[in-house]
Structure formats: C-alpha cells, structure tokens
Amino acid sequence: MRDLLQQTIPSLTAEQCDRFVAYYDLLIDWNTRMNLTAITAPEDVVKKHFADSLAALPFLPEGARVADVGTGAGFPGVPLLIVRPDLRLTLVDSLQKRIGFLETVLQTLGLSAVCVHARAEDFGQNPAYRASFDVAVSRAVASLPVLLELTVPLLKVGGKSICYKGDASEELAASRGALHKLGASAKTVSVPADYGARSLVICTKNAPTSKQYPRKAGTPAKSPLR
Ligand code: SAM
C-alpha cells in the first residue's frame, strides 16, 4: 500500500502516507460489516478513491470552510483533509452508520472535522450551516441539477461548489435552469485519469440563494430544477 501510494501520489509526505494506510485498513475492516465501497483492491482504492478525491486540491483556498455533501465513506473530504489539514471540513451524510465510521477514521488519523448526520436538504436550510461555506464538494451523489440545489445554498456569495463527475457535458446542458434559479455559473475542468473520463464541474455562487432552496427532502431528486 505504501509503495502504491508513493507511486500514484508522489507528493505525499511520510505522515500523509501513514494516514492513508490507516484509512485503507479501516475502510477494508469496516466494509466487512457495512456497505462502504465496492472498490477494495489496494491499487483501485489508491487511484479511484484517494487520488481521485485529491483532484479539487488546486481550488481550495488556505483555511477554507468546506462541506462534503453525501460523503459516504469520506470521499472526497477525508483525502483532502489528510493532505490539507488547514481545511475546516464538515462531512455530511444521511446514513448514521457511515457517520460512525467517519468519526472512527478521524479519531484514528488524528484529524479534526465536523460530522453531521443529515439530509443535505435539511442541512442547507439549517441557519447554522446555510451560506457559511467557501467550498462544497460532492462525488457520486446525484445529477448536477440536484447537486446544485443541495450545495449552492450552503455557499457564501463567491463560494464554489465542486462536483466530481465523469463526462459532464450532458449534465451541464441540463443544468442551465438550475444555475439560473440558484444564481450560479459553471465551468468544467477535465482531470487526467487512466480509468475513464473524469472532470470537475466548478460552480460559482454569484448571488444569495432564494429561501425556497433547497426544497424539502426528496423533492430535488424527484423533481430536479429545470
Ligand atoms: N461521496 C462518496 C464517494 O464518492 O464515494 C459516497 C458516494 S455514495 C454513492 C452516495 C452517498 O450520498 C451515500 O453515502 C448517501 O447516503 C449520500 N446521500 C445521498 N443523498 C443524500 C442527501 N440528500 N443528503 C445527504 N446524503 C445523501
């Protein structure tokens, strides 16, 4: 695992490598008791979970307040925090047992982040969190119009929602209405990968979000903004 990490992400320090190894061990151990990931081979985890998660690094300002929405087993938030412990990270997921896993990971790795068990729709309407983040990240959670409704309300004006995607062109075309309604604009950055098309859709919040968004839990996915 250590060799794979150093080959795939050569910039890692010894301490960061140790943390990724400990994270891998916990992921594989807990995965025997709960459904965390279908990807378990060391080379696949390093490439498709760890390195893939780090794609947003160039877009995270020093000390940024970051929300990882629908983090699951901690992707992309935990790898980003391992490499950038300056980030003030909040991990959000609607499944309580995944939050339990994440709390164990953070404690074992000696890292600090806030873990919240919530639906993103409720989290985005909570005054403690709404309009308070510099960046939202999300990977493999929902289609782009849905993700925009879940993440843009969380951002300060000028903040960015970074959505990890494959080929995003069709989703981006389907998101024009959502971007307009949410007062945001988007651009796509392609990410080099040898395991398929990868890109980041980077959406900038240009104006405060209307209070009606996000709509109640389940509605964004059932009836995406158009
Ligand atoms: N982001 C992780 C990754 O890339 O491996 C997990 C992806 S997993 C396919 C989707 C995760 O999003 C699940 O853990 C699920 O519980 C969570 N999720 C889906 N809809 C959500 C919502 N509305 N609010 C909060 N979490 C949600």
PDB file of C-alpha atoms and ligand atoms in Angstrom:
ATOM      1  CA  MET A   1       0.000   0.000   0.000  1.00  0.00           C
ATOM      2  CA  ARG A   2       2.793   2.423   0.923  1.00  0.00           C
ATOM      3  CA  ASP A   3       4.611   1.806  -2.423  1.00  0.00           C
ATOM      4  CA  LEU A   4       1.373   2.203  -4.363  1.00  0.00           C
ATOM      5  CA  LEU A   5       0.659   5.472  -2.592  1.00  0.00           C
ATOM      6  CA  GLN A   6       4.121   6.856  -3.300  1.00  0.00           C
ATOM      7  CA  GLN A   7       3.971   5.826  -6.975  1.00  0.00           C
ATOM      8  CA  THR A   8       0.487   7.236  -7.550  1.00  0.00           C
ATOM      9  CA  ILE A   9       0.692  10.387  -5.401  1.00  0.00           C
ATOM     10  CA  PRO A  10       4.442  11.158  -5.239  1.00  0.00           C
ATOM     11  CA  SER A  11       3.938  14.446  -3.375  1.00  0.00           C
ATOM     12  CA  LEU A  12       2.739  12.675  -0.169  1.00  0.00           C
ATOM     13  CA  THR A  13       4.835  13.088   2.974  1.00  0.00           C
ATOM     14  CA  ALA A  14       5.589  10.068   5.196  1.00  0.00           C
ATOM     15  CA  GLU A  15       2.948  11.242   7.701  1.00  0.00           C
ATOM     16  CA  GLN A  16       0.298  11.607   4.974  1.00  0.00           C
ATOM     17  CA  CYS A  17       1.180   8.108   3.694  1.00  0.00           C
ATOM     18  CA  ASP A  18       0.733   6.712   7.211  1.00  0.00           C
ATOM     19  CA  ARG A  19      -2.705   8.292   7.409  1.00  0.00           C
ATOM     20  CA  PHE A  20      -3.792   6.914   4.021  1.00  0.00           C
ATOM     21  CA  VAL A  21      -2.609   3.433   5.070  1.00  0.00           C
ATOM     22  CA  ALA A  22      -4.594   3.652   8.326  1.00  0.00           C
ATOM     23  CA  TYR A  23      -7.642   4.923   6.397  1.00  0.00           C
ATOM     24  CA  TYR A  24      -7.364   1.995   3.952  1.00  0.00           C
ATOM     25  CA  ASP A  25      -7.133  -0.525   6.795  1.00  0.00           C
ATOM     26  CA  LEU A  26     -10.254   0.896   8.485  1.00  0.00           C
ATOM     27  CA  LEU A  27     -12.153   1.039   5.182  1.00  0.00           C
ATOM     28  CA  ILE A  28     -11.473  -2.634   4.443  1.00  0.00           C
ATOM     29  CA  ASP A  29     -12.185  -3.734   8.029  1.00  0.00           C
ATOM     30  CA  TRP A  30     -15.495  -1.829   8.396  1.00  0.00           C
ATOM     31  CA  ASN A  31     -16.524  -2.793   4.854  1.00  0.00           C
ATOM     32  CA  THR A  32     -16.931  -6.386   6.088  1.00  0.00           C
ATOM     33  CA  ARG A  33     -19.681  -5.179   8.453  1.00  0.00           C
ATOM     34  CA  MET A  34     -21.353  -2.398   6.453  1.00  0.00           C
ATOM     35  CA  ASN A  35     -21.635  -1.327   2.845  1.00  0.00           C
ATOM     36  CA  LEU A  36     -18.976   1.359   2.398  1.00  0.00           C
ATOM     37  CA  THR A  37     -17.419   0.683  -1.009  1.00  0.00           C
ATOM     38  CA  ALA A  38     -17.362  -1.845  -3.835  1.00  0.00           C
ATOM     39  CA  ILE A  39     -13.778  -0.808  -4.612  1.00  0.00           C
ATOM     40  CA  THR A  40     -11.386  -2.685  -2.304  1.00  0.00           C
ATOM     41  CA  ALA A  41      -8.223  -3.744  -4.220  1.00  0.00           C
ATOM     42  CA  PRO A  42      -5.333  -1.583  -2.966  1.00  0.00           C
ATOM     43  CA  GLU A  43      -4.416  -0.188  -6.416  1.00  0.00           C
ATOM     44  CA  ASP A  44      -8.059   0.664  -7.141  1.00  0.00           C
ATOM     45  CA  VAL A  45      -8.615   2.359  -3.777  1.00  0.00           C
ATOM     46  CA  VAL A  46      -5.442   4.425  -4.202  1.00  0.00           C
ATOM     47  CA  LYS A  47      -6.378   5.505  -7.727  1.00  0.00           C
ATOM     48  CA  LYS A  48     -10.180   5.681  -7.761  1.00  0.00           C
ATOM     49  CA  HIS A  49     -10.810   6.849  -4.199  1.00  0.00           C
ATOM     50  CA  PHE A  50      -7.665   8.509  -2.802  1.00  0.00           C
ATOM     51  CA  ALA A  51      -6.039  10.152  -5.864  1.00  0.00           C
ATOM     52  CA  ASP A  52      -9.416  10.886  -7.483  1.00  0.00           C
ATOM     53  CA  SER A  53     -10.534  12.721  -4.329  1.00  0.00           C
ATOM     54  CA  LEU A  54      -7.479  14.986  -4.466  1.00  0.00           C
ATOM     55  CA  ALA A  55      -8.455  16.475  -7.860  1.00  0.00           C
ATOM     56  CA  ALA A  56     -10.037  19.530  -6.186  1.00  0.00           C
ATOM     57  CA  LEU A  57      -6.856  20.486  -4.277  1.00  0.00           C
ATOM     58  CA  PRO A  58      -5.884  23.383  -6.589  1.00  0.00           C
ATOM     59  CA  PHE A  59      -9.269  25.022  -5.999  1.00  0.00           C
ATOM     60  CA  LEU A  60      -9.277  25.081  -2.183  1.00  0.00           C
ATOM     61  CA  PRO A  61      -8.119  28.359  -0.593  1.00  0.00           C
ATOM     62  CA  GLU A  62      -5.980  28.191   2.583  1.00  0.00           C
ATOM     63  CA  GLY A  63      -8.187  27.610   5.638  1.00  0.00           C
ATOM     64  CA  ALA A  64     -11.331  27.280   3.505  1.00  0.00           C
ATOM     65  CA  ARG A  65     -14.557  26.155   5.174  1.00  0.00           C
ATOM     66  CA  VAL A  66     -15.501  23.087   3.114  1.00  0.00           C
ATOM     67  CA  ALA A  67     -18.668  20.912   3.162  1.00  0.00           C
ATOM     68  CA  ASP A  68     -18.503  17.400   1.685  1.00  0.00           C
ATOM     69  CA  VAL A  69     -22.121  16.614   0.854  1.00  0.00           C
ATOM     70  CA  GLY A  70     -23.025  12.904   0.638  1.00  0.00           C
ATOM     71  CA  THR A  71     -19.531  11.936   1.771  1.00  0.00           C
ATOM     72  CA  GLY A  72     -20.302   8.203   2.272  1.00  0.00           C
ATOM     73  CA  ALA A  73     -17.047   6.571   3.382  1.00  0.00           C
ATOM     74  CA  GLY A  74     -15.377  10.016   3.358  1.00  0.00           C
ATOM     75  CA  PHE A  75     -14.761  10.799  -0.309  1.00  0.00           C
ATOM     76  CA  PRO A  76     -13.538  13.284  -1.326  1.00  0.00           C
ATOM     77  CA  GLY A  77     -13.417  15.055   2.057  1.00  0.00           C
ATOM     78  CA  VAL A  78     -11.100  12.815   4.101  1.00  0.00           C
ATOM     79  CA  PRO A  79      -8.294  12.524   1.487  1.00  0.00           C
ATOM     80  CA  LEU A  80      -8.452  16.309   1.020  1.00  0.00           C
ATOM     81  CA  LEU A  81      -8.118  16.781   4.797  1.00  0.00           C
ATOM     82  CA  ILE A  82      -5.186  14.344   5.019  1.00  0.00           C
ATOM     83  CA  VAL A  83      -3.268  16.480   2.521  1.00  0.00           C
ATOM     84  CA  ARG A  84      -4.689  19.838   3.665  1.00  0.00           C
ATOM     85  CA  PRO A  85      -5.283  19.775   7.439  1.00  0.00           C
ATOM     86  CA  ASP A  86      -5.775  23.566   7.296  1.00  0.00           C
ATOM     87  CA  LEU A  87      -9.248  22.992   5.804  1.00  0.00           C
ATOM     88  CA  ARG A  88     -12.245  23.422   8.132  1.00  0.00           C
ATOM     89  CA  LEU A  89     -14.155  20.409   6.911  1.00  0.00           C
ATOM     90  CA  THR A  90     -17.738  19.336   7.543  1.00  0.00           C
ATOM     91  CA  LEU A  91     -18.732  15.837   6.384  1.00  0.00           C
ATOM     92  CA  VAL A  92     -22.443  15.352   5.736  1.00  0.00           C
ATOM     93  CA  ASP A  93     -24.307  12.112   5.068  1.00  0.00           C
ATOM     94  CA  SER A  94     -27.848  10.874   5.536  1.00  0.00           C
ATOM     95  CA  LEU A  95     -26.727   7.433   6.795  1.00  0.00           C
ATOM     96  CA  GLN A  96     -25.916   7.379  10.524  1.00  0.00           C
ATOM     97  CA  LYS A  97     -23.690   4.287  10.371  1.00  0.00           C
ATOM     98  CA  ARG A  98     -21.414   5.949   7.821  1.00  0.00           C
ATOM     99  CA  ILE A  99     -21.060   8.915  10.194  1.00  0.00           C
ATOM    100  CA  GLY A 100     -19.974   6.427  12.904  1.00  0.00           C
ATOM    101  CA  PHE A 101     -17.295   5.098  10.550  1.00  0.00           C
ATOM    102  CA  LEU A 102     -16.089   8.613   9.738  1.00  0.00           C
ATOM    103  CA  GLU A 103     -15.796   9.563  13.415  1.00  0.00           C
ATOM    104  CA  THR A 104     -13.592   6.499  13.974  1.00  0.00           C
ATOM    105  CA  VAL A 105     -11.461   7.365  10.922  1.00  0.00           C
ATOM    106  CA  LEU A 106     -10.905  10.952  12.076  1.00  0.00           C
ATOM    107  CA  GLN A 107     -10.042   9.877  15.618  1.00  0.00           C
ATOM    108  CA  THR A 108      -7.613   7.178  14.411  1.00  0.00           C
ATOM    109  CA  LEU A 109      -5.925   9.535  11.933  1.00  0.00           C
ATOM    110  CA  GLY A 110      -5.715  12.354  14.478  1.00  0.00           C
ATOM    111  CA  LEU A 111      -7.609  14.743  12.213  1.00  0.00           C
ATOM    112  CA  SER A 112     -10.408  17.087  13.050  1.00  0.00           C
ATOM    113  CA  ALA A 113     -13.630  17.664  11.109  1.00  0.00           C
ATOM    114  CA  VAL A 114     -17.308  18.111  11.933  1.00  0.00           C
ATOM    115  CA  CYS A 115     -19.501  15.097  11.069  1.00  0.00           C
ATOM    116  CA  VAL A 116     -23.200  15.761  10.528  1.00  0.00           C
ATOM    117  CA  HIS A 117     -25.895  13.148  10.111  1.00  0.00           C
ATOM    118  CA  ALA A 118     -28.480  14.920   7.934  1.00  0.00           C
ATOM    119  CA  ARG A 119     -30.191  15.022   4.603  1.00  0.00           C
ATOM    120  CA  ALA A 120     -28.463  17.690   2.542  1.00  0.00           C
ATOM    121  CA  GLU A 121     -31.857  19.367   2.003  1.00  0.00           C
ATOM    122  CA  ASP A 122     -32.277  19.887   5.783  1.00  0.00           C
ATOM    123  CA  PHE A 123     -28.610  20.766   6.272  1.00  0.00           C
ATOM    124  CA  GLY A 124     -28.962  23.524   3.641  1.00  0.00           C
ATOM    125  CA  GLN A 125     -31.946  25.039   5.428  1.00  0.00           C
ATOM    126  CA  ASN A 126     -30.221  24.959   8.843  1.00  0.00           C
ATOM    127  CA  PRO A 127     -29.170  28.550   9.699  1.00  0.00           C
ATOM    128  CA  ALA A 128     -26.047  27.174  11.413  1.00  0.00           C
ATOM    129  CA  TYR A 129     -24.738  25.956   8.056  1.00  0.00           C
ATOM    130  CA  ARG A 130     -26.569  27.853   5.301  1.00  0.00           C
ATOM    131  CA  ALA A 131     -24.485  30.383   3.329  1.00  0.00           C
ATOM    132  CA  SER A 132     -21.467  29.680   5.534  1.00  0.00           C
ATOM    133  CA  PHE A 133     -19.082  27.622   3.380  1.00  0.00           C
ATOM    134  CA  ASP A 134     -16.350  28.752   0.993  1.00  0.00           C
ATOM    135  CA  VAL A 135     -16.486  25.465  -0.920  1.00  0.00           C
ATOM    136  CA  ALA A 136     -18.822  22.477  -1.233  1.00  0.00           C
ATOM    137  CA  VAL A 137     -17.523  19.239  -2.697  1.00  0.00           C
ATOM    138  CA  SER A 138     -19.586  16.243  -3.775  1.00  0.00           C
ATOM    139  CA  ARG A 139     -18.832  12.996  -5.576  1.00  0.00           C
ATOM    140  CA  ALA A 140     -21.203  10.301  -6.859  1.00  0.00           C
ATOM    141  CA  VAL A 141     -24.217  11.704  -5.005  1.00  0.00           C
ATOM    142  CA  ALA A 142     -26.730  12.953  -7.609  1.00  0.00           C
ATOM    143  CA  SER A 143     -27.098  14.503 -11.058  1.00  0.00           C
ATOM    144  CA  LEU A 144     -25.763  18.029 -11.475  1.00  0.00           C
ATOM    145  CA  PRO A 145     -29.093  19.913 -11.278  1.00  0.00           C
ATOM    146  CA  VAL A 146     -29.850  18.083  -7.993  1.00  0.00           C
ATOM    147  CA  LEU A 147     -26.368  18.656  -6.607  1.00  0.00           C
ATOM    148  CA  LEU A 148     -26.589  22.353  -7.383  1.00  0.00           C
ATOM    149  CA  GLU A 149     -29.786  22.680  -5.368  1.00  0.00           C
ATOM    150  CA  LEU A 150     -28.190  20.766  -2.466  1.00  0.00           C
ATOM    151  CA  THR A 151     -24.872  22.638  -2.434  1.00  0.00           C
ATOM    152  CA  VAL A 152     -25.257  26.231  -3.704  1.00  0.00           C
ATOM    153  CA  PRO A 153     -27.428  27.310  -0.698  1.00  0.00           C
ATOM    154  CA  LEU A 154     -24.556  26.238   1.591  1.00  0.00           C
ATOM    155  CA  LEU A 155     -22.114  28.680  -0.003  1.00  0.00           C
ATOM    156  CA  LYS A 156     -21.213  32.259   0.797  1.00  0.00           C
ATOM    157  CA  VAL A 157     -21.627  34.519  -2.241  1.00  0.00           C
ATOM    158  CA  GLY A 158     -18.451  33.949  -4.287  1.00  0.00           C
ATOM    159  CA  GLY A 159     -18.120  30.397  -2.917  1.00  0.00           C
ATOM    160  CA  LYS A 160     -17.705  27.362  -5.172  1.00  0.00           C
ATOM    161  CA  SER A 161     -19.485  24.043  -5.481  1.00  0.00           C
ATOM    162  CA  ILE A 162     -17.056  21.484  -6.917  1.00  0.00           C
ATOM    163  CA  CYS A 163     -18.860  18.453  -8.345  1.00  0.00           C
ATOM    164  CA  TYR A 164     -16.766  15.399  -9.234  1.00  0.00           C
ATOM    165  CA  LYS A 165     -18.090  13.918 -12.472  1.00  0.00           C
ATOM    166  CA  GLY A 166     -17.214  11.691 -15.430  1.00  0.00           C
ATOM    167  CA  ASP A 167     -18.074  13.320 -18.751  1.00  0.00           C
ATOM    168  CA  ALA A 168     -20.253  16.184 -17.508  1.00  0.00           C
ATOM    169  CA  SER A 169     -21.336  17.759 -20.799  1.00  0.00           C
ATOM    170  CA  GLU A 170     -24.903  16.388 -20.828  1.00  0.00           C
ATOM    171  CA  GLU A 171     -25.494  17.125 -17.134  1.00  0.00           C
ATOM    172  CA  LEU A 172     -24.144  20.620 -17.598  1.00  0.00           C
ATOM    173  CA  ALA A 173     -26.520  21.229 -20.519  1.00  0.00           C
ATOM    174  CA  ALA A 174     -29.399  20.024 -18.311  1.00  0.00           C
ATOM    175  CA  SER A 175     -28.355  22.397 -15.506  1.00  0.00           C
ATOM    176  CA  ARG A 176     -28.938  25.763 -17.153  1.00  0.00           C
ATOM    177  CA  GLY A 177     -32.273  26.275 -15.397  1.00  0.00           C
ATOM    178  CA  ALA A 178     -30.864  25.242 -12.022  1.00  0.00           C
ATOM    179  CA  LEU A 179     -27.874  27.576 -12.402  1.00  0.00           C
ATOM    180  CA  HIS A 180     -30.178  30.464 -13.273  1.00  0.00           C
ATOM    181  CA  LYS A 181     -32.606  29.805 -10.392  1.00  0.00           C
ATOM    182  CA  LEU A 182     -29.775  29.406  -7.901  1.00  0.00           C
ATOM    183  CA  GLY A 183     -27.779  32.427  -9.104  1.00  0.00           C
ATOM    184  CA  ALA A 184     -24.706  30.433 -10.068  1.00  0.00           C
ATOM    185  CA  SER A 185     -22.431  29.916 -13.065  1.00  0.00           C
ATOM    186  CA  ALA A 186     -20.366  26.862 -14.003  1.00  0.00           C
ATOM    187  CA  LYS A 187     -17.246  25.763 -15.813  1.00  0.00           C
ATOM    188  CA  THR A 188     -15.755  22.319 -16.345  1.00  0.00           C
ATOM    189  CA  VAL A 189     -12.151  21.310 -15.738  1.00  0.00           C
ATOM    190  CA  SER A 190     -11.051  17.935 -17.080  1.00  0.00           C
ATOM    191  CA  VAL A 191      -9.000  15.715 -14.794  1.00  0.00           C
ATOM    192  CA  PRO A 192      -6.424  13.337 -16.294  1.00  0.00           C
ATOM    193  CA  ALA A 193      -7.188   9.719 -15.347  1.00  0.00           C
ATOM    194  CA  ASP A 194      -6.414   6.304 -16.880  1.00  0.00           C
ATOM    195  CA  TYR A 195      -9.691   4.780 -15.640  1.00  0.00           C
ATOM    196  CA  GLY A 196     -12.229   6.756 -17.666  1.00  0.00           C
ATOM    197  CA  ALA A 197     -13.325  10.348 -18.220  1.00  0.00           C
ATOM    198  CA  ARG A 198     -13.086  12.457 -15.057  1.00  0.00           C
ATOM    199  CA  SER A 199     -13.925  16.119 -14.651  1.00  0.00           C
ATOM    200  CA  LEU A 200     -14.757  18.697 -12.038  1.00  0.00           C
ATOM    201  CA  VAL A 201     -17.722  20.974 -12.590  1.00  0.00           C
ATOM    202  CA  ILE A 202     -16.886  24.144 -10.675  1.00  0.00           C
ATOM    203  CA  CYS A 203     -19.934  26.293  -9.954  1.00  0.00           C
ATOM    204  CA  THR A 204     -19.598  29.789  -8.539  1.00  0.00           C
ATOM    205  CA  LYS A 205     -22.375  31.313  -6.428  1.00  0.00           C
ATOM    206  CA  ASN A 206     -22.965  34.846  -7.725  1.00  0.00           C
ATOM    207  CA  ALA A 207     -25.925  35.962  -5.574  1.00  0.00           C
ATOM    208  CA  PRO A 208     -27.734  34.973  -2.347  1.00  0.00           C
ATOM    209  CA  THR A 209     -29.997  31.925  -2.779  1.00  0.00           C
ATOM    210  CA  SER A 210     -33.773  32.243  -2.536  1.00  0.00           C
ATOM    211  CA  LYS A 211     -35.076  30.784   0.770  1.00  0.00           C
ATOM    212  CA  GLN A 212     -37.155  28.217  -1.119  1.00  0.00           C
ATOM    213  CA  TYR A 213     -33.975  26.222  -1.972  1.00  0.00           C
ATOM    214  CA  PRO A 214     -33.179  23.524  -1.187  1.00  0.00           C
ATOM    215  CA  ARG A 215     -36.749  22.240  -1.298  1.00  0.00           C
ATOM    216  CA  LYS A 216     -37.904  19.605   1.186  1.00  0.00           C
ATOM    217  CA  ALA A 217     -36.045  16.287   1.430  1.00  0.00           C
ATOM    218  CA  GLY A 218     -36.578  14.144  -1.645  1.00  0.00           C
ATOM    219  CA  THR A 219     -38.026  16.881  -3.866  1.00  0.00           C
ATOM    220  CA  PRO A 220     -34.753  17.939  -5.592  1.00  0.00           C
ATOM    221  CA  ALA A 221     -34.169  14.385  -6.872  1.00  0.00           C
ATOM    222  CA  LYS A 222     -37.846  13.718  -7.655  1.00  0.00           C
ATOM    223  CA  SER A 223     -38.322  16.972  -9.492  1.00  0.00           C
ATOM    224  CA  PRO A 224     -34.926  18.468 -10.463  1.00  0.00           C
ATOM    225  CA  LEU A 225     -34.784  22.210 -11.193  1.00  0.00           C
ATOM    226  CA  ARG A 226     -35.008  22.908 -14.940  1.00  0.00           C
TER     227      ARG A 226
HETATM  228  N1  SAM B   1     -19.144  10.682  -1.964  1.00  0.00           N
HETATM  229  C1  SAM B   1     -18.850   9.292  -1.669  1.00  0.00           C
HETATM  230  C2  SAM B   1     -17.959   8.688  -2.734  1.00  0.00           C
HETATM  231  O1  SAM B   1     -17.649   9.369  -3.703  1.00  0.00           O
HETATM  232  O2  SAM B   1     -17.553   7.515  -2.580  1.00  0.00           O
HETATM  233  C3  SAM B   1     -20.146   8.475  -1.481  1.00  0.00           C
HETATM  234  C4  SAM B   1     -20.935   8.239  -2.711  1.00  0.00           C
HETATM  235  S1  SAM B   1     -22.368   7.249  -2.384  1.00  0.00           S
HETATM  236  C5  SAM B   1     -22.705   6.605  -3.970  1.00  0.00           C
HETATM  237  C6  SAM B   1     -23.630   8.493  -2.138  1.00  0.00           C
HETATM  238  C7  SAM B   1     -23.697   8.962  -0.691  1.00  0.00           C
HETATM  239  O3  SAM B   1     -24.516  10.121  -0.640  1.00  0.00           O
HETATM  240  C8  SAM B   1     -24.299   7.946   0.252  1.00  0.00           C
HETATM  241  O4  SAM B   1     -23.465   7.784   1.382  1.00  0.00           O
HETATM  242  C9  SAM B   1     -25.656   8.524   0.629  1.00  0.00           C
HETATM  243  O5  SAM B   1     -26.037   8.196   1.950  1.00  0.00           O
HETATM  244  C10 SAM B   1     -25.394  10.019   0.455  1.00  0.00           C
HETATM  245  N2  SAM B   1     -26.577  10.829   0.102  1.00  0.00           N
HETATM  246  C11 SAM B   1     -27.395  10.665  -0.965  1.00  0.00           C
HETATM  247  N3  SAM B   1     -28.363  11.603  -0.976  1.00  0.00           N
HETATM  248  C12 SAM B   1     -28.141  12.376   0.125  1.00  0.00           C
HETATM  249  C13 SAM B   1     -28.812  13.512   0.678  1.00  0.00           C
HETATM  250  N4  SAM B   1     -29.896  14.025   0.103  1.00  0.00           N
HETATM  251  N5  SAM B   1     -28.310  14.057   1.804  1.00  0.00           N
HETATM  252  C14 SAM B   1     -27.208  13.529   2.402  1.00  0.00           C
HETATM  253  N6  SAM B   1     -26.547  12.455   1.938  1.00  0.00           N
HETATM  254  C15 SAM B   1     -27.003  11.878   0.806  1.00  0.00           C
END
